[in-house]
């Protein structure tokens, strides 16, 4: 993902399941995000994947593969093996490295390496293996990839510790949905605010601590960009939004990006790395609720009178043209 700084603490539990064709293991991966407001458990029972939410003791069934599994130790090694079998790559042994006063072997797998219009795109995985135990103590992934024309540098570091092997207390019963967890109640998702509705006021701070209220912006056209770092559509919209901002910044348009989950530091790093020209505002939980935002990115356009002039969800190929047309229409109204 493209988030500049995401920190999580994982507790991974695996049990061999030789007859399971999908993973070969039953697993439970508990993820506690330190930079976002998420705490979840990915639980694979052999007949399906469930995502547990400890906050409200609910679970949901998922059909897609577990993203946390792909980032786990077992999932990462499976990816490496499957990738090598399909397209062999170079694996080199480097000098031993001392980690926490213990000597580690150091291997590097050059998984991907290519040129794309003079852009060097690659992915290198570094494995540090504790020579006393034969188990990984650190794995880093360094790479560069291209998404929607944007070249992104990627770095992932995972430290492994507190191994407990061959535990007799881990059985199939360890991967059953815990008692007390239930499916979420059926909630009717409210529609987005209708065109002509008075936009709810809000007061937020940007990542530099500067305060802004929507009510201060009457007389201007305001584009609200509800996003989070790492959302693919949100990332794709950066380049056209920068162009639109430069075109209209002196013509009565304000672009305000609102995030409910990203930390101040993450937003500052994100704005700097991607040279974002418009401003992001943090801790927007209540604004997300009052505007009934459930998908990202969502774009609201507020007219000069403070009413909703337009709204749509998602990013597509005609994004720049669609946004420009809406802005021109709202700016032209007296």
GROMACS .gro file of C-alpha atoms in nm:
model
  334
    1UNK     CA    1   0.000   0.000   0.000
    2UNK     CA    2   0.098   0.360  -0.042
    3UNK     CA    3   0.063   0.483   0.314
    4UNK     CA    4   0.383   0.657   0.411
    5UNK     CA    5   0.393   0.532   0.769
    6UNK     CA    6   0.183   0.244   0.895
    7UNK     CA    7   0.284   0.068   1.215
    8UNK     CA    8   0.114  -0.247   1.339
    9UNK     CA    9   0.173  -0.517   1.597
   10UNK     CA   10   0.076  -0.864   1.481
   11UNK     CA   11   0.018  -1.187   1.669
   12UNK     CA   12   0.030  -1.474   1.419
   13UNK     CA   13  -0.092  -1.825   1.496
   14UNK     CA   14  -0.060  -2.110   1.242
   15UNK     CA   15  -0.158  -2.475   1.251
   16UNK     CA   16  -0.062  -2.714   0.970
   17UNK     CA   17  -0.361  -2.837   0.769
   18UNK     CA   18  -0.212  -3.065   0.502
   19UNK     CA   19  -0.544  -3.116   0.326
   20UNK     CA   20  -0.614  -2.744   0.289
   21UNK     CA   21  -0.544  -2.657  -0.075
   22UNK     CA   22  -0.567  -2.280  -0.032
   23UNK     CA   23  -0.305  -2.214   0.239
   24UNK     CA   24  -0.201  -2.545   0.391
   25UNK     CA   25  -0.260  -2.391   0.734
   26UNK     CA   26  -0.536  -2.272   0.958
   27UNK     CA   27  -0.441  -1.932   1.090
   28UNK     CA   28  -0.530  -1.644   1.315
   29UNK     CA   29  -0.361  -1.308   1.258
   30UNK     CA   30  -0.443  -1.039   1.512
   31UNK     CA   31  -0.346  -0.692   1.390
   32UNK     CA   32  -0.336  -0.389   1.616
   33UNK     CA   33  -0.260  -0.078   1.410
   34UNK     CA   34  -0.065   0.183   1.604
   35UNK     CA   35  -0.101   0.462   1.347
   36UNK     CA   36  -0.466   0.402   1.257
   37UNK     CA   37  -0.784   0.328   1.447
   38UNK     CA   38  -0.803  -0.037   1.358
   39UNK     CA   39  -0.777  -0.358   1.555
   40UNK     CA   40  -0.887  -0.678   1.383
   41UNK     CA   41  -0.833  -1.051   1.363
   42UNK     CA   42  -0.815  -1.245   1.037
   43UNK     CA   43  -0.936  -1.596   1.118
   44UNK     CA   44  -0.910  -1.874   0.861
   45UNK     CA   45  -1.100  -2.182   0.971
   46UNK     CA   46  -1.036  -2.403   0.668
   47UNK     CA   47  -1.380  -2.340   0.522
   48UNK     CA   48  -1.359  -1.963   0.495
   49UNK     CA   49  -1.206  -1.640   0.614
   50UNK     CA   50  -1.365  -1.432   0.889
   51UNK     CA   51  -1.266  -1.081   0.993
   52UNK     CA   52  -1.325  -1.026   1.363
   53UNK     CA   53  -1.367  -0.684   1.519
   54UNK     CA   54  -1.279  -0.699   1.892
   55UNK     CA   55  -1.415  -0.346   1.946
   56UNK     CA   56  -1.777  -0.450   1.896
   57UNK     CA   57  -1.745  -0.832   1.902
   58UNK     CA   58  -1.866  -0.872   1.545
   59UNK     CA   59  -1.735  -1.072   1.253
   60UNK     CA   60  -1.785  -1.065   0.879
   61UNK     CA   61  -1.729  -1.333   0.618
   62UNK     CA   62  -1.481  -1.255   0.342
   63UNK     CA   63  -1.448  -1.422   0.001
   64UNK     CA   64  -1.122  -1.256  -0.103
   65UNK     CA   65  -0.781  -1.377   0.016
   66UNK     CA   66  -0.653  -1.232   0.341
   67UNK     CA   67  -0.426  -0.932   0.293
   68UNK     CA   68  -0.277  -0.990   0.637
   69UNK     CA   69  -0.187  -1.346   0.541
   70UNK     CA   70   0.013  -1.222   0.242
   71UNK     CA   71   0.211  -0.999   0.480
   72UNK     CA   72   0.260  -1.268   0.742
   73UNK     CA   73   0.573  -1.480   0.774
   74UNK     CA   74   0.410  -1.791   0.625
   75UNK     CA   75   0.228  -1.594   0.356
   76UNK     CA   76   0.540  -1.404   0.255
   77UNK     CA   77   0.743  -1.725   0.221
   78UNK     CA   78   0.464  -1.888   0.018
   79UNK     CA   79   0.461  -1.585  -0.213
   80UNK     CA   80   0.837  -1.612  -0.258
   81UNK     CA   81   0.819  -1.983  -0.341
   82UNK     CA   82   0.527  -1.946  -0.583
   83UNK     CA   83   0.688  -1.648  -0.754
   84UNK     CA   84   1.019  -1.828  -0.795
   85UNK     CA   85   0.849  -2.135  -0.941
   86UNK     CA   86   0.676  -1.921  -1.202
   87UNK     CA   87   0.962  -1.686  -1.280
   88UNK     CA   88   1.300  -1.766  -1.119
   89UNK     CA   89   1.493  -1.469  -0.980
   90UNK     CA   90   1.834  -1.413  -0.827
   91UNK     CA   91   1.892  -1.492  -0.458
   92UNK     CA   92   2.224  -1.380  -0.311
   93UNK     CA   93   2.396  -1.433   0.024
   94UNK     CA   94   2.537  -1.114   0.179
   95UNK     CA   95   2.759  -1.060   0.482
   96UNK     CA   96   2.629  -1.164   0.822
   97UNK     CA   97   2.452  -0.888   1.015
   98UNK     CA   98   2.432  -0.835   1.392
   99UNK     CA   99   2.076  -0.775   1.515
  100UNK     CA  100   2.011  -0.737   1.889
  101UNK     CA  101   2.360  -0.874   1.962
  102UNK     CA  102   2.289  -1.194   1.764
  103UNK     CA  103   2.454  -1.290   1.435
  104UNK     CA  104   2.210  -1.322   1.146
  105UNK     CA  105   2.258  -1.461   0.796
  106UNK     CA  106   2.154  -1.207   0.534
  107UNK     CA  107   1.986  -1.314   0.209
  108UNK     CA  108   1.846  -1.091  -0.063
  109UNK     CA  109   1.588  -1.201  -0.320
  110UNK     CA  110   1.565  -0.975  -0.626
  111UNK     CA  111   1.201  -1.057  -0.693
  112UNK     CA  112   1.136  -0.794  -0.960
  113UNK     CA  113   1.358  -0.563  -1.163
  114UNK     CA  114   1.267  -0.376  -1.481
  115UNK     CA  115   1.274  -0.041  -1.663
  116UNK     CA  116   0.949   0.132  -1.753
  117UNK     CA  117   0.999   0.450  -1.959
  118UNK     CA  118   1.336   0.504  -1.792
  119UNK     CA  119   1.185   0.449  -1.446
  120UNK     CA  120   1.365   0.176  -1.254
  121UNK     CA  121   1.100  -0.042  -1.091
  122UNK     CA  122   1.202  -0.320  -0.856
  123UNK     CA  123   1.129  -0.523  -0.545
  124UNK     CA  124   1.406  -0.663  -0.322
  125UNK     CA  125   1.336  -0.876  -0.016
  126UNK     CA  126   1.603  -0.895   0.255
  127UNK     CA  127   1.589  -1.190   0.495
  128UNK     CA  128   1.784  -1.184   0.823
  129UNK     CA  129   1.795  -1.533   0.976
  130UNK     CA  130   1.899  -1.581   1.337
  131UNK     CA  131   2.194  -1.823   1.322
  132UNK     CA  132   2.116  -1.958   1.668
  133UNK     CA  133   1.756  -2.054   1.599
  134UNK     CA  134   1.739  -2.070   1.217
  135UNK     CA  135   1.429  -1.845   1.229
  136UNK     CA  136   1.380  -1.502   1.066
  137UNK     CA  137   1.437  -1.208   1.298
  138UNK     CA  138   1.384  -0.937   1.036
  139UNK     CA  139   1.248  -0.914   0.683
  140UNK     CA  140   1.255  -0.593   0.482
  141UNK     CA  141   1.106  -0.521   0.142
  142UNK     CA  142   1.246  -0.233  -0.061
  143UNK     CA  143   1.095  -0.143  -0.393
  144UNK     CA  144   0.962   0.105  -0.642
  145UNK     CA  145   0.641   0.060  -0.837
  146UNK     CA  146   0.420   0.265  -1.065
  147UNK     CA  147   0.052   0.324  -1.013
  148UNK     CA  148  -0.157   0.545  -1.242
  149UNK     CA  149   0.158   0.712  -1.369
  150UNK     CA  150   0.291   0.788  -1.021
  151UNK     CA  151   0.622   0.632  -0.921
  152UNK     CA  152   0.612   0.525  -0.557
  153UNK     CA  153   0.895   0.414  -0.332
  154UNK     CA  154   0.800   0.132  -0.098
  155UNK     CA  155   0.960   0.012   0.223
  156UNK     CA  156   0.828  -0.250   0.461
  157UNK     CA  157   1.004  -0.373   0.773
  158UNK     CA  158   0.880  -0.663   0.984
  159UNK     CA  159   1.053  -0.775   1.303
  160UNK     CA  160   0.983  -1.125   1.433
  161UNK     CA  161   1.011  -1.222   1.799
  162UNK     CA  162   0.856  -1.430   2.074
  163UNK     CA  163   0.840  -1.750   1.868
  164UNK     CA  164   0.654  -2.039   2.031
  165UNK     CA  165   0.678  -2.361   1.832
  166UNK     CA  166   0.499  -2.696   1.846
  167UNK     CA  167   0.248  -2.585   2.108
  168UNK     CA  168   0.031  -2.875   2.222
  169UNK     CA  169  -0.250  -2.636   2.318
  170UNK     CA  170  -0.303  -2.517   1.959
  171UNK     CA  171  -0.570  -2.733   1.793
  172UNK     CA  172  -0.849  -2.691   1.539
  173UNK     CA  173  -1.058  -2.545   1.820
  174UNK     CA  174  -0.818  -2.250   1.836
  175UNK     CA  175  -0.953  -2.128   1.502
  176UNK     CA  176  -1.324  -2.128   1.579
  177UNK     CA  177  -1.500  -1.793   1.599
  178UNK     CA  178  -1.496  -1.704   1.973
  179UNK     CA  179  -1.817  -1.715   2.175
  180UNK     CA  180  -1.986  -1.379   2.198
  181UNK     CA  181  -1.890  -1.271   1.846
  182UNK     CA  182  -2.184  -1.219   1.614
  183UNK     CA  183  -2.251  -1.089   1.262
  184UNK     CA  184  -2.301  -0.713   1.251
  185UNK     CA  185  -2.658  -0.592   1.277
  186UNK     CA  186  -2.818  -0.513   0.944
  187UNK     CA  187  -2.778  -0.141   0.909
  188UNK     CA  188  -2.944   0.067   0.642
  189UNK     CA  189  -2.670   0.281   0.493
  190UNK     CA  190  -2.801   0.638   0.459
  191UNK     CA  191  -2.779   0.802   0.121
  192UNK     CA  192  -2.524   1.074   0.066
  193UNK     CA  193  -2.650   1.427   0.127
  194UNK     CA  194  -2.877   1.537  -0.156
  195UNK     CA  195  -2.800   1.828  -0.386
  196UNK     CA  196  -2.951   2.142  -0.235
  197UNK     CA  197  -2.901   2.026   0.126
  198UNK     CA  198  -2.730   2.272   0.356
  199UNK     CA  199  -2.383   2.126   0.414
  200UNK     CA  200  -2.322   2.046   0.783
  201UNK     CA  201  -2.069   2.283   0.933
  202UNK     CA  202  -1.743   2.150   1.074
  203UNK     CA  203  -1.428   2.277   1.237
  204UNK     CA  204  -1.103   2.086   1.184
  205UNK     CA  205  -0.727   2.132   1.210
  206UNK     CA  206  -0.481   2.064   0.933
  207UNK     CA  207  -0.162   1.865   0.993
  208UNK     CA  208   0.022   2.190   1.078
  209UNK     CA  209  -0.231   2.284   1.346
  210UNK     CA  210  -0.420   2.552   1.152
  211UNK     CA  211  -0.795   2.563   1.220
  212UNK     CA  212  -1.064   2.592   0.955
  213UNK     CA  213  -1.444   2.592   0.965
  214UNK     CA  214  -1.665   2.532   0.663
  215UNK     CA  215  -1.877   2.831   0.762
  216UNK     CA  216  -1.576   3.058   0.703
  217UNK     CA  217  -1.578   2.964   0.336
  218UNK     CA  218  -1.920   3.098   0.236
  219UNK     CA  219  -1.894   3.279  -0.094
  220UNK     CA  220  -1.642   3.025  -0.226
  221UNK     CA  221  -1.688   2.689  -0.393
  222UNK     CA  222  -1.553   2.412  -0.168
  223UNK     CA  223  -1.449   2.068  -0.283
  224UNK     CA  224  -1.434   1.815   0.001
  225UNK     CA  225  -1.212   1.515  -0.071
  226UNK     CA  226  -1.278   1.235   0.180
  227UNK     CA  227  -0.978   1.004   0.160
  228UNK     CA  228  -0.733   0.784   0.346
  229UNK     CA  229  -0.368   0.717   0.273
  230UNK     CA  230  -0.328   0.401   0.067
  231UNK     CA  231  -0.676   0.401  -0.091
  232UNK     CA  232  -0.611   0.334  -0.461
  233UNK     CA  233  -0.867   0.582  -0.594
  234UNK     CA  234  -0.745   0.842  -0.345
  235UNK     CA  235  -0.388   0.797  -0.466
  236UNK     CA  236  -0.493   0.819  -0.832
  237UNK     CA  237  -0.673   1.150  -0.771
  238UNK     CA  238  -0.366   1.333  -0.636
  239UNK     CA  239  -0.217   1.434  -0.969
  240UNK     CA  240  -0.539   1.572  -1.126
  241UNK     CA  241  -0.636   1.744  -0.800
  242UNK     CA  242  -0.300   1.922  -0.792
  243UNK     CA  243  -0.361   2.046  -1.148
  244UNK     CA  244  -0.717   2.156  -1.063
  245UNK     CA  245  -0.597   2.333  -0.748
  246UNK     CA  246  -0.337   2.533  -0.940
  247UNK     CA  247  -0.590   2.626  -1.206
  248UNK     CA  248  -0.863   2.745  -0.968
  249UNK     CA  249  -0.689   2.853  -0.647
  250UNK     CA  250  -0.730   3.221  -0.732
  251UNK     CA  251  -1.076   3.183  -0.884
  252UNK     CA  252  -1.277   3.108  -0.571
  253UNK     CA  253  -1.217   2.735  -0.520
  254UNK     CA  254  -1.105   2.569  -0.197
  255UNK     CA  255  -1.001   2.202  -0.193
  256UNK     CA  256  -1.005   2.044   0.152
  257UNK     CA  257  -0.901   1.680   0.196
  258UNK     CA  258  -1.046   1.514   0.505
  259UNK     CA  259  -0.916   1.198   0.671
  260UNK     CA  260  -1.064   1.022   0.972
  261UNK     CA  261  -0.791   0.761   1.026
  262UNK     CA  262  -0.448   0.898   0.935
  263UNK     CA  263  -0.221   1.053   1.196
  264UNK     CA  264  -0.080   1.403   1.181
  265UNK     CA  265   0.271   1.272   1.112
  266UNK     CA  266   0.150   1.035   0.840
  267UNK     CA  267  -0.034   1.319   0.667
  268UNK     CA  268   0.266   1.553   0.685
  269UNK     CA  269   0.492   1.287   0.533
  270UNK     CA  270   0.227   1.204   0.273
  271UNK     CA  271   0.183   1.567   0.165
  272UNK     CA  272   0.558   1.615   0.138
  273UNK     CA  273   0.629   1.295  -0.052
  274UNK     CA  274   0.358   1.347  -0.314
  275UNK     CA  275   0.398   1.725  -0.331
  276UNK     CA  276   0.031   1.780  -0.254
  277UNK     CA  277  -0.064   2.144  -0.300
  278UNK     CA  278  -0.407   2.149  -0.136
  279UNK     CA  279  -0.459   2.099   0.239
  280UNK     CA  280  -0.551   1.790   0.440
  281UNK     CA  281  -0.748   1.805   0.764
  282UNK     CA  282  -0.723   1.531   1.025
  283UNK     CA  283  -0.951   1.369   1.287
  284UNK     CA  284  -1.253   1.405   1.058
  285UNK     CA  285  -1.452   1.118   1.216
  286UNK     CA  286  -1.762   1.324   1.289
  287UNK     CA  287  -1.756   1.491   0.948
  288UNK     CA  288  -1.744   1.151   0.778
  289UNK     CA  289  -2.055   1.054   0.977
  290UNK     CA  290  -2.247   1.376   0.919
  291UNK     CA  291  -2.184   1.353   0.543
  292UNK     CA  292  -2.273   0.981   0.540
  293UNK     CA  293  -1.945   0.881   0.379
  294UNK     CA  294  -1.900   0.504   0.357
  295UNK     CA  295  -1.676   0.470   0.049
  296UNK     CA  296  -1.345   0.629  -0.040
  297UNK     CA  297  -1.271   0.855  -0.208
  298UNK     CA  298  -1.594   1.055  -0.183
  299UNK     CA  299  -1.611   1.406  -0.329
  300UNK     CA  300  -1.860   1.670  -0.213
  301UNK     CA  301  -1.892   2.007  -0.384
  302UNK     CA  302  -2.033   2.289  -0.172
  303UNK     CA  303  -2.168   2.595  -0.353
  304UNK     CA  304  -2.120   2.959  -0.257
  305UNK     CA  305  -2.428   2.953  -0.034
  306UNK     CA  306  -2.303   2.658   0.167
  307UNK     CA  307  -2.528   2.399   0.004
  308UNK     CA  308  -2.438   2.068  -0.157
  309UNK     CA  309  -2.392   2.136  -0.527
  310UNK     CA  310  -2.282   1.789  -0.632
  311UNK     CA  311  -2.140   1.467  -0.492
  312UNK     CA  312  -1.996   1.144  -0.625
  313UNK     CA  313  -1.798   0.843  -0.503
  314UNK     CA  314  -1.487   0.688  -0.653
  315UNK     CA  315  -1.223   0.765  -0.912
  316UNK     CA  316  -1.243   0.686  -1.282
  317UNK     CA  317  -1.073   0.784  -1.606
  318UNK     CA  318  -1.290   1.093  -1.665
  319UNK     CA  319  -1.230   1.225  -1.311
  320UNK     CA  320  -1.053   1.548  -1.415
  321UNK     CA  321  -1.316   1.633  -1.675
  322UNK     CA  322  -1.603   1.558  -1.440
  323UNK     CA  323  -1.459   1.766  -1.155
  324UNK     CA  324  -1.371   2.057  -1.384
  325UNK     CA  325  -1.724   2.064  -1.525
  326UNK     CA  326  -1.880   2.067  -1.176
  327UNK     CA  327  -1.646   2.342  -1.054
  328UNK     CA  328  -1.706   2.560  -1.360
  329UNK     CA  329  -2.081   2.526  -1.315
  330UNK     CA  330  -2.072   2.618  -0.946
  331UNK     CA  331  -1.830   2.909  -0.993
  332UNK     CA  332  -2.048   3.055  -1.268
  333UNK     CA  333  -2.353   3.080  -1.038
  334UNK     CA  334  -2.398   3.405  -0.854
   0.00000   0.00000   0.00000
